[in-house]
Coordinates of C-alpha atoms in Angstrom, one line a residue:
M202 CA 64.2 -20.3 236.3
R203 CA 62.5 -19.0 233.1
V204 CA 63.9 -16.1 231.2
I205 CA 62.1 -13.2 229.8
K206 CA 58.8 -14.0 228.0
N207 CA 58.9 -11.9 224.8
N208 CA 55.2 -11.0 224.7
Y209 CA 55.1 -9.8 228.3
A210 CA 58.4 -8.0 227.9
C211 CA 57.2 -6.2 224.8
L212 CA 53.9 -5.2 226.5
F213 CA 55.9 -3.9 229.5
V214 CA 58.3 -1.8 227.4
A215 CA 55.4 -0.4 225.3
T216 CA 53.5 0.6 228.4
M217 CA 56.6 2.4 229.8
L218 CA 57.1 4.3 226.4
L219 CA 53.5 5.3 226.4
L220 CA 53.8 6.7 230.0
S221 CA 57.0 8.5 229.2
S222 CA 55.5 10.2 226.1
R223 CA 52.3 11.6 227.7
V224 CA 51.2 15.0 226.4
S225 CA 50.8 17.4 229.3
F226 CA 47.3 18.8 229.9
A227 CA 45.9 20.8 232.8
A228 CA 45.3 18.4 235.6
P229 CA 42.2 18.5 237.9
G230 CA 42.8 21.3 240.4
D231 CA 45.3 23.2 238.3
V232 CA 44.9 27.0 238.4
V233 CA 44.1 28.3 234.9
G234 CA 43.5 31.9 235.7
S235 CA 43.3 34.4 238.6
I236 CA 42.1 38.0 239.3
A237 CA 42.8 40.3 242.2
C238 CA 40.4 40.2 245.0
P239 CA 39.0 43.8 245.7
S240 CA 38.2 42.9 249.3
A241 CA 40.8 42.5 252.1
Y242 CA 38.6 40.2 254.1
P243 CA 36.7 37.9 251.7
S244 CA 34.4 35.4 253.3
G245 CA 32.1 34.1 250.6
L246 CA 32.0 33.7 246.8
A247 CA 29.0 33.1 244.5
W248 CA 28.0 33.3 240.8
D249 CA 24.9 35.0 239.6
G250 CA 25.0 33.7 236.1
S251 CA 27.2 36.4 234.6
R252 CA 29.3 37.9 237.5
L253 CA 31.1 36.8 240.6
L254 CA 29.7 37.9 243.9
L255 CA 31.9 38.4 246.9
A256 CA 31.2 39.0 250.6
D257 CA 33.5 40.9 253.0
W258 CA 33.0 40.0 256.6
R259 CA 34.8 43.0 258.1
T260 CA 33.1 45.8 256.1
S261 CA 29.8 43.9 255.7
K262 CA 29.9 44.7 251.9
L263 CA 28.9 42.7 248.9
W264 CA 30.8 43.1 245.6
Q265 CA 29.9 42.2 242.0
I266 CA 33.0 41.3 239.9
D267 CA 33.6 40.8 236.2
P268 CA 35.5 37.5 236.1
R269 CA 37.4 38.5 232.9
D270 CA 39.4 41.3 234.4
G271 CA 38.4 41.5 238.1
S272 CA 36.8 44.9 237.8
V273 CA 34.1 45.7 240.3
T274 CA 30.8 46.3 238.6
R275 CA 28.7 46.9 241.7
E276 CA 29.0 47.3 245.5
W277 CA 26.3 47.3 248.1
D278 CA 25.7 46.7 251.8
A279 CA 25.3 43.1 253.0
P280 CA 22.1 42.5 255.1
T281 CA 24.2 41.0 257.9
L282 CA 27.0 42.2 260.3
K283 CA 29.4 39.4 259.5
P284 CA 28.6 37.7 256.2
H285 CA 30.2 34.4 255.7
G286 CA 28.4 31.9 253.4
L287 CA 27.3 33.3 250.0
T288 CA 25.3 31.7 247.2
F289 CA 22.8 32.7 244.5
G290 CA 19.5 31.0 243.7
Q291 CA 15.9 31.8 242.8
G292 CA 17.1 35.3 241.7
L293 CA 18.2 36.0 245.3
V294 CA 21.6 36.4 247.1
W295 CA 21.7 34.1 250.1
V296 CA 23.9 35.2 253.0
S297 CA 24.7 33.5 256.3
D298 CA 25.6 35.6 259.3
D299 CA 28.1 34.3 261.7
H300 CA 27.0 37.0 264.3
T301 CA 23.2 36.4 264.5
G302 CA 23.1 32.8 263.1
L303 CA 20.6 34.0 260.4
I304 CA 20.5 33.0 256.8
Q305 CA 19.0 35.8 254.7
A306 CA 17.8 36.0 251.1
L307 CA 18.4 39.4 249.5
D308 CA 16.8 40.8 246.4
P309 CA 19.9 42.3 244.9
E310 CA 18.0 44.9 242.7
R311 CA 15.9 46.3 245.5
G312 CA 18.2 45.7 248.4
V313 CA 15.4 44.1 250.4
V314 CA 15.6 40.9 252.5
E315 CA 12.9 38.6 251.1
R316 CA 13.1 35.9 253.8
A317 CA 15.2 34.9 256.7
F318 CA 15.6 31.9 259.0
M319 CA 18.0 30.5 261.6
A320 CA 20.8 28.3 260.4
P321 CA 20.5 24.7 261.5
A322 CA 23.7 25.0 263.7
E323 CA 26.2 27.6 264.8
Q324 CA 28.9 29.0 262.6
A325 CA 27.2 28.7 259.3
T326 CA 30.2 29.5 257.1
G327 CA 29.2 27.9 253.7
L328 CA 26.1 28.1 251.5
A329 CA 25.3 26.5 248.2
F330 CA 22.0 26.6 246.3
A331 CA 21.1 23.4 244.5
E332 CA 18.1 23.7 242.3
E333 CA 15.2 23.7 244.8
T334 CA 17.1 23.2 248.1
L335 CA 19.9 25.0 250.0
F336 CA 23.0 23.3 251.4
V337 CA 24.4 24.8 254.6
L338 CA 27.8 24.1 256.1
A339 CA 27.6 24.7 259.9
G340 CA 28.9 23.1 263.1
G341 CA 31.0 20.4 261.3
K342 CA 28.0 19.1 259.3
V343 CA 26.4 19.8 255.9
Y344 CA 22.7 20.3 256.0
E345 CA 20.2 20.2 253.1
V346 CA 17.3 22.5 254.0
L347 CA 14.2 24.0 252.4
P348 CA 14.9 27.6 251.3
E349 CA 11.4 28.7 252.4
D350 CA 12.0 28.3 256.1
G351 CA 15.2 26.2 256.8
T352 CA 13.4 22.9 257.4
I353 CA 16.1 20.2 257.5
L354 CA 15.8 17.5 254.9
R355 CA 19.0 15.6 255.6
Y356 CA 22.5 16.1 256.9
F357 CA 25.9 14.4 257.0
D358 CA 29.4 15.0 258.5
A359 CA 31.6 17.6 256.7
P360 CA 34.7 16.1 255.1
E361 CA 36.8 17.6 258.0
P362 CA 35.8 19.4 261.2
S363 CA 37.6 22.6 259.9
A364 CA 35.6 22.7 256.6
R365 CA 34.6 26.2 255.7
C366 CA 33.0 26.9 252.3
L367 CA 30.5 25.3 249.9
A368 CA 29.8 25.3 246.2
F369 CA 27.5 23.1 244.0
D370 CA 28.3 22.2 240.4
G371 CA 25.0 20.6 239.5
H372 CA 26.2 17.1 240.5
Y373 CA 28.5 17.4 243.4
L374 CA 29.2 19.6 246.4
W375 CA 32.6 21.2 246.7
V376 CA 33.9 21.8 250.3
S377 CA 37.0 23.7 251.3
D378 CA 39.2 23.2 254.3
R379 CA 41.4 26.0 255.5
I380 CA 43.6 23.9 257.9
K381 CA 44.6 21.2 255.3
N382 CA 44.3 23.6 252.4
E383 CA 42.2 21.2 250.4
I384 CA 39.0 21.2 248.4
Y385 CA 36.8 18.1 248.5
M386 CA 34.3 16.8 245.9
V387 CA 31.4 15.4 247.8
E388 CA 28.4 13.2 246.8
P389 CA 25.5 15.3 248.1
R390 CA 23.2 12.4 249.2
E391 CA 25.3 10.6 251.7
G392 CA 28.3 12.9 252.0
K393 CA 30.9 10.6 250.6
V394 CA 34.1 12.4 249.5
I395 CA 34.8 11.3 245.9
G396 CA 37.9 13.4 245.3
I397 CA 40.4 15.9 246.6
V398 CA 42.2 18.8 245.0
A399 CA 44.7 21.1 246.6
A400 CA 43.5 24.6 247.4
P401 CA 45.6 27.2 245.5
G402 CA 46.3 29.3 248.6
P403 CA 46.6 28.8 252.4
Y404 CA 43.3 30.4 253.4
P405 CA 40.4 29.4 251.1
A406 CA 37.6 31.7 252.1
G407 CA 35.0 31.2 249.5
L408 CA 34.0 28.8 246.7
T409 CA 31.6 28.9 243.7
W410 CA 31.0 27.0 240.5
A411 CA 30.8 29.1 237.3
D412 CA 30.7 28.0 233.6
G413 CA 32.4 24.6 234.2
F414 CA 35.2 25.9 236.5
L415 CA 35.6 26.0 240.3
W416 CA 36.5 29.4 241.6
N417 CA 38.2 30.0 245.0
V418 CA 39.0 33.2 246.8
D419 CA 41.9 33.1 249.1
L420 CA 42.1 35.6 252.0
Q421 CA 45.9 35.4 252.5
K422 CA 46.8 35.6 248.8
G423 CA 44.3 38.2 248.0
S424 CA 43.4 36.5 244.8
I425 CA 40.4 34.8 243.2
Y426 CA 41.5 31.6 241.4
K427 CA 39.9 29.8 238.5
L428 CA 40.5 26.0 238.8
V429 CA 40.1 23.4 236.0
I430 CA 38.2 20.3 237.1
H431 CA 37.3 18.6 233.8
D432 CA 40.2 18.0 231.4
D433 CA 42.0 15.3 229.4
E434 CA 44.5 14.6 232.2
M435 CA 43.2 12.1 234.7
F436 CA 45.5 12.7 237.6
Q437 CA 47.8 15.3 239.1
V438 CA 51.4 14.6 240.1
F439 CA 52.9 16.9 242.7
D440 CA 55.1 17.2 245.8
T441 CA 58.2 15.5 244.3
R442 CA 61.1 14.3 246.5
R443 CA 64.5 13.2 245.3
A444 CA 66.3 10.5 247.3
R445 CA 68.7 7.6 247.2
V446 CA 67.0 4.4 248.2
E447 CA 68.9 1.4 249.3
Y448 CA 67.4 -2.1 249.8
T449 CA 69.2 -4.8 251.8
W450 CA 68.5 -8.4 251.9
A451 CA 70.3 -10.9 254.2
L452 CA 70.0 -14.5 255.4
N453 CA 71.7 -15.5 258.6
N454 CA 72.2 -19.2 259.2
Y455 CA 72.8 -19.8 262.9
G456 CA 73.2 -23.6 262.3
P457 CA 74.1 -26.2 263.1
G458 CA 72.8 -27.4 259.7
T459 CA 73.5 -26.0 256.2
V460 CA 71.3 -23.9 254.0
M461 CA 71.4 -25.3 250.5
D462 CA 70.2 -24.2 247.0
L463 CA 69.4 -20.6 248.1
R464 CA 67.6 -18.5 245.5
V465 CA 66.7 -14.9 245.9
N466 CA 64.7 -12.8 243.4
V467 CA 64.5 -9.0 243.8
G468 CA 61.8 -6.8 242.2
L469 CA 63.2 -3.9 240.2
P470 CA 61.6 -0.5 240.3
V471 CA 60.8 1.1 237.0
D472 CA 59.6 4.5 235.7
L473 CA 55.9 5.2 236.5
P474 CA 53.8 8.4 236.3
E475 CA 54.6 9.0 240.0
Q476 CA 58.2 7.9 240.0
K477 CA 61.3 8.4 237.9
L478 CA 64.6 6.6 238.2
L479 CA 67.5 9.0 238.0
G480 CA 70.0 6.2 237.2
A481 CA 70.3 2.5 236.9
V482 CA 69.7 0.2 239.9
A483 CA 73.2 -0.7 241.2
F484 CA 73.7 -4.0 243.0
S485 CA 76.4 -5.0 245.4
R486 CA 76.9 -8.2 243.4
E487 CA 76.1 -9.0 239.8
P488 CA 72.7 -10.8 239.4
A489 CA 72.8 -14.2 237.9
N490 CA 70.0 -13.2 235.5
R491 CA 67.4 -10.5 234.8
V492 CA 63.9 -11.8 234.1
V493 CA 60.3 -10.6 233.6
D494 CA 57.4 -12.4 235.2
Q495 CA 53.9 -12.9 233.7
W496 CA 52.7 -9.5 235.0
G497 CA 55.5 -7.6 233.3
Q498 CA 57.5 -7.2 236.5
P499 CA 61.3 -7.2 236.0
C500 CA 63.4 -9.0 238.6
A501 CA 67.0 -9.7 239.3
T502 CA 67.9 -13.3 240.4
F503 CA 70.7 -14.4 242.7
G504 CA 71.8 -17.8 244.0
W505 CA 74.1 -19.5 246.6
E506 CA 74.8 -23.2 246.5
T507 CA 75.4 -23.4 250.3
V508 CA 75.3 -21.1 253.3
P509 CA 77.2 -22.9 256.1
A510 CA 76.3 -22.7 259.7
G511 CA 77.5 -19.4 261.3
S512 CA 77.6 -17.5 258.0
K513 CA 75.4 -15.0 256.2
A514 CA 74.3 -14.5 252.6
S515 CA 73.5 -10.9 251.7
L516 CA 73.0 -8.4 248.8
D517 CA 71.8 -4.9 248.4
Y518 CA 71.1 -2.3 245.7
H519 CA 70.7 1.4 245.6
V520 CA 69.0 3.7 243.1
D521 CA 68.5 7.5 242.9
V522 CA 64.8 8.4 242.3
E523 CA 62.3 11.1 242.1
V524 CA 59.0 10.0 243.7
S525 CA 55.9 12.2 243.7
A526 CA 52.4 12.2 245.1
I527 CA 49.7 11.2 242.6
R528 CA 46.0 12.1 242.9
Y529 CA 43.1 11.1 240.6
L530 CA 39.9 13.0 240.5
I531 CA 37.4 10.5 239.4
M532 CA 34.0 11.6 238.1
P533 CA 31.8 8.5 238.5
E534 CA 29.5 9.5 235.6
R535 CA 32.5 9.8 233.3
T536 CA 33.6 6.2 234.1
R537 CA 32.8 3.9 231.2
T538 CA 30.9 0.7 231.5
L539 CA 32.3 -2.7 232.4
D540 CA 32.0 -3.7 228.8
A541 CA 34.6 -1.1 227.9
I542 CA 37.3 -3.0 229.8
P543 CA 39.8 -4.5 227.4
D544 CA 39.5 -8.3 227.1
E545 CA 43.1 -9.0 228.0
I546 CA 42.9 -7.0 231.2
R547 CA 39.6 -8.5 232.2
T548 CA 40.8 -12.0 231.6
R549 CA 44.1 -11.7 233.4
Y550 CA 43.0 -9.5 236.4
T551 CA 39.7 -11.1 237.3
A552 CA 41.2 -14.6 237.5
N553 CA 41.1 -16.6 240.7
G554 CA 44.1 -17.3 242.8
S555 CA 45.1 -19.4 245.8
R556 CA 45.1 -16.3 248.0
Y557 CA 41.9 -14.9 246.6
R558 CA 39.5 -17.9 246.4
I559 CA 36.8 -15.8 244.8
D560 CA 34.8 -18.9 243.9
S561 CA 34.0 -19.8 247.5
P562 CA 30.3 -19.5 248.4
F563 CA 31.2 -17.0 251.2
M564 CA 33.0 -14.7 248.8
Q565 CA 30.3 -15.0 246.1
D566 CA 27.5 -14.2 248.7
K567 CA 29.5 -11.4 250.2
V568 CA 30.1 -9.6 246.9
R569 CA 26.4 -9.9 245.9
E570 CA 25.6 -8.3 249.3
I571 CA 28.0 -5.5 248.8
V572 CA 27.5 -4.6 245.2
G573 CA 23.8 -5.4 244.7
D574 CA 22.6 -4.3 241.3
E575 CA 25.3 -1.5 240.9
K576 CA 26.6 -1.3 237.4
N577 CA 28.9 1.7 237.5
P578 CA 32.6 0.5 237.9
Y579 CA 33.5 3.4 240.2
W580 CA 30.6 2.7 242.6
I581 CA 31.3 -1.1 242.5
A582 CA 34.9 -0.4 243.5
R583 CA 33.9 2.3 246.1
K584 CA 31.2 0.0 247.7
I585 CA 33.8 -2.7 248.1
Y586 CA 36.4 -0.2 249.4
D587 CA 33.9 1.2 251.9
F588 CA 32.9 -2.4 253.0
V589 CA 36.6 -3.3 253.6
I590 CA 37.5 -0.3 255.7
G591 CA 34.2 -0.7 257.6
S592 CA 34.8 -4.4 258.3
L593 CA 38.5 -4.7 259.1
E594 CA 40.9 -3.3 261.8
Y595 CA 44.6 -3.1 261.2
Q596 CA 46.6 -5.8 262.9
M597 CA 49.9 -7.2 261.7
V598 CA 50.4 -10.6 263.3
G599 CA 52.4 -12.4 260.5
G600 CA 51.1 -14.4 257.6
W601 CA 48.8 -13.5 254.8
D602 CA 45.5 -15.3 255.2
V603 CA 42.9 -15.6 252.5
P604 CA 40.1 -12.9 252.3
E605 CA 37.4 -15.2 253.7
V606 CA 39.4 -15.9 256.8
V607 CA 40.4 -12.2 257.1
L608 CA 36.7 -11.0 256.8
K609 CA 35.5 -13.5 259.4
R610 CA 38.3 -12.5 261.8
G611 CA 37.8 -8.8 261.2
T612 CA 41.5 -7.9 261.4
G613 CA 44.3 -7.8 258.8
S614 CA 47.7 -6.4 257.7
C615 CA 48.0 -4.1 254.7
S616 CA 48.6 -7.2 252.5
E617 CA 45.4 -8.8 253.9
Y618 CA 43.4 -5.6 253.3
T619 CA 44.8 -5.6 249.8
Y620 CA 44.1 -9.2 249.0
T621 CA 40.5 -8.8 250.4
F622 CA 39.8 -5.8 248.2
I623 CA 41.3 -7.4 245.1
A624 CA 39.4 -10.6 245.6
L625 CA 36.0 -8.8 246.1
C626 CA 36.7 -6.7 243.0
R627 CA 37.6 -9.7 240.9
A628 CA 34.5 -11.6 242.2
A629 CA 32.4 -8.5 241.0
G630 CA 34.1 -8.7 237.5
L631 CA 36.3 -5.7 238.1
P632 CA 40.1 -6.1 237.3
A633 CA 42.4 -5.5 240.3
R634 CA 46.1 -6.1 241.2
Y635 CA 48.6 -4.8 243.7
Q636 CA 51.7 -2.8 244.1
G637 CA 54.4 -3.1 246.8
S638 CA 57.0 -0.6 248.0
I639 CA 59.8 0.7 250.2
V640 CA 58.4 3.5 252.4
V641 CA 59.7 6.8 253.8
R642 CA 59.1 6.5 257.6
G643 CA 58.9 10.0 259.0
D644 CA 62.0 12.0 258.3
D645 CA 63.5 12.4 254.8
A646 CA 66.4 10.2 256.0
S647 CA 64.7 7.1 257.3
I648 CA 64.7 3.3 257.7
D649 CA 61.9 1.1 256.6
E650 CA 61.6 -2.4 258.1
A651 CA 57.9 -3.0 257.5
F652 CA 57.3 -1.9 253.8
H653 CA 53.8 -1.5 252.4
R654 CA 51.4 -2.9 249.8
W655 CA 48.1 -1.6 248.3
A656 CA 45.8 -2.4 245.4
Q657 CA 45.1 -1.0 242.0
V658 CA 41.6 -1.2 240.4
Y659 CA 41.0 -0.8 236.7
L660 CA 38.3 1.8 236.0
P661 CA 37.5 2.1 232.3
G662 CA 38.1 5.6 231.1
Y663 CA 40.7 6.2 233.9
G664 CA 42.9 3.1 233.8
W665 CA 44.7 1.7 236.8
V666 CA 43.9 3.6 239.9
P667 CA 45.6 3.1 243.3
V668 CA 43.4 2.0 246.2
D669 CA 44.8 1.7 249.7
A670 CA 42.1 0.5 252.0
N671 CA 44.5 0.3 254.9
R672 CA 45.3 4.0 254.5
G673 CA 41.6 4.9 254.1
D674 CA 40.5 3.1 257.3
K675 CA 40.0 6.4 259.2
P676 CA 37.0 8.2 260.7
S677 CA 36.8 11.3 258.6
P678 CA 35.2 11.3 255.1
A679 CA 38.2 13.2 253.7
D680 CA 40.7 10.7 255.1
Q681 CA 38.6 7.8 253.8
A682 CA 38.8 9.4 250.3
R683 CA 42.6 9.7 250.6
G684 CA 42.9 5.9 250.2
F685 CA 41.0 5.8 246.9
G686 CA 42.9 7.3 243.9
E687 CA 45.8 8.9 245.8
L688 CA 49.3 8.0 246.9
A689 CA 51.7 10.2 248.9
N690 CA 55.3 10.8 247.9
R691 CA 56.6 8.3 250.4
F692 CA 56.9 5.2 248.2
L693 CA 59.4 3.7 245.9
I694 CA 57.2 1.2 244.0
T695 CA 59.3 -1.9 243.5
T696 CA 56.6 -4.5 242.6
Q697 CA 53.4 -4.6 240.5
G698 CA 51.5 -7.8 239.8
G699 CA 48.4 -9.9 240.1
G700 CA 49.8 -12.5 242.5
D701 CA 51.6 -15.9 242.3
S702 CA 54.4 -14.3 240.3
D703 CA 56.8 -16.6 238.5
F704 CA 59.7 -15.0 240.5
L705 CA 58.1 -13.2 243.5
A706 CA 55.3 -15.6 244.3
W707 CA 52.8 -13.6 246.4
S708 CA 55.5 -11.4 247.9
Y709 CA 56.9 -8.0 246.9
N710 CA 60.3 -6.3 247.0
S711 CA 62.0 -9.7 247.1
F712 CA 61.3 -13.4 247.5
S713 CA 63.6 -16.2 248.6
K714 CA 63.5 -20.0 248.9
Y715 CA 66.0 -22.6 250.1
K716 CA 66.5 -26.0 251.5
T717 CA 68.3 -27.1 254.7
Q718 CA 70.4 -30.1 255.5
G719 CA 70.0 -30.9 259.2
Y720 CA 68.3 -28.5 261.6
S721 CA 69.2 -24.9 261.0
K722 CA 67.9 -21.7 262.7
V723 CA 67.5 -19.3 259.8
E724 CA 66.5 -15.6 259.9
E725 CA 66.0 -13.2 257.0
D726 CA 66.5 -9.4 257.2
T727 CA 65.0 -7.0 254.7
V728 CA 65.5 -3.3 255.2
G729 CA 65.1 -0.1 253.2
F730 CA 67.0 3.1 253.6
W731 CA 66.1 6.6 252.4
R732 CA 68.5 9.5 252.1
P733 CA 67.6 12.9 250.4
L734 CA 69.6 14.1 247.5
D735 CA 71.1 17.6 247.6
E736 CA 70.6 20.2 244.8
Q737 CA 73.4 18.6 242.8
G738 CA 71.8 15.2 243.0
N739 CA 74.3 13.8 245.5
A740 CA 73.4 11.6 248.5
P741 CA 75.0 12.5 251.9
S742 CA 78.4 10.9 252.4
G743 CA 79.2 8.5 255.2
E744 CA 78.2 5.0 256.1
T745 CA 74.5 3.9 255.7
E746 CA 73.1 3.2 259.1
Q747 CA 72.6 -0.6 259.6
P748 CA 70.0 -2.4 261.6
G749 CA 70.8 -4.7 264.5
E750 CA 72.6 -7.8 263.2
C751 CA 70.0 -10.3 264.3
S752 CA 66.8 -8.2 263.8
T753 CA 63.9 -10.2 262.2
V754 CA 61.6 -8.3 259.9
T755 CA 58.2 -9.4 258.7
T756 CA 56.8 -7.6 255.7
K757 CA 53.3 -6.2 256.0

């Protein structure tokens, strides 16, 4: 086996130091200010160019508020019994009425309704004026209508059925959800959810865009929050969990032959923006060597000369970690061009591979069909992502077939989703690689026998962004967006690479190879265990629960 390559090792260490020394900026979705809400039952929020406007559905009042200190500068009667949606445009205050179904345009100076028309569906709870048209959130859909008479121009599904409020920032719609307590950035032509931020409170009741910030009024908290969207920080890290993670590898030789020249390489987790090691990785036996592959992935190596019939070779490690959710908010127009990708990254991560086969006529034709004449790196990646989740159904049957076979078959495991996405990105000239992990399965104390892998795509201006097409293969627009630029706090990332690793081949977590003398029935077990740490950083005492002795596990 080869030892550490100095150039890759130095690159890896430099990257880790850069990540650990990041300067903290406000991240997208962070609250940078708040004022008290003067209304007990807020139901809509708008901006008239200098003041916030607020609707109260119980008292049927409208309020004008100074955003600097929350003082009320004006109060008047709403033109409806139960005002919900609120927006400002063409010098008028537009109000939707959950009682009558009307949308009414009020002249705020004279208190006169200039025009009114029926909403395109029941329960019109959100309004947003966009230049010459009006967006209406009603009945689980977002409609774009003419403000003259409500004529429908187009419509699409809301990000979630429980979506409630609307705002428009000049490029994108913002849609809140009061069940999941999230706010979605939505492309207004087709309704694709581009990004997600957490709502600052449990009952987002109104949204508006004002002077480069997103404002959200929360009914339960009784506050109006100012949220930063554009800042120097590209992602938000949140929802941290602390745990002891154990990984066990074992090979059972049932004989009657002998296993010979057994070699096992284990991927070592490292500090990343979304994970922090709280101590060293502790092995049950000392590794024969520690090496770094061509992708900068550190590994520990082990070996056995023989494993006789009826015996077992095994090893394990444990490590205490903090793992967090990470979420990017990507503005497509702020993504730099393909020419801005560093040459080293482009060369290494657009290369072909035996499991990618990007030079096949099928893959070349497919990527031209998907991407067309698109030049924006985000939209190239998003078109490929949407194609993958629209073409495949999850099925884990063993083996990792090449993308051409997977696409023709229409089913795949998480690794096959990942290889397919990577191959199509590389064929389009966009760098892509993968990460692999040990996963929390349900409870904080849990056992993982399946593991998980996803892709990363390099977007110039943002860097490496996680893309999990398997996770995004869901019906709702919001859930589809969750697979692009977001990871939950359920993963200890053990492996990162471009494939065909010097020590892990095309696998992750660990990789083994061996020879046999005579016929031998051989089975491998790989299992991950999670246990939460207490406030003092201690794991629960007692024996770690073990799987059945002869269980066979296939990684996804």
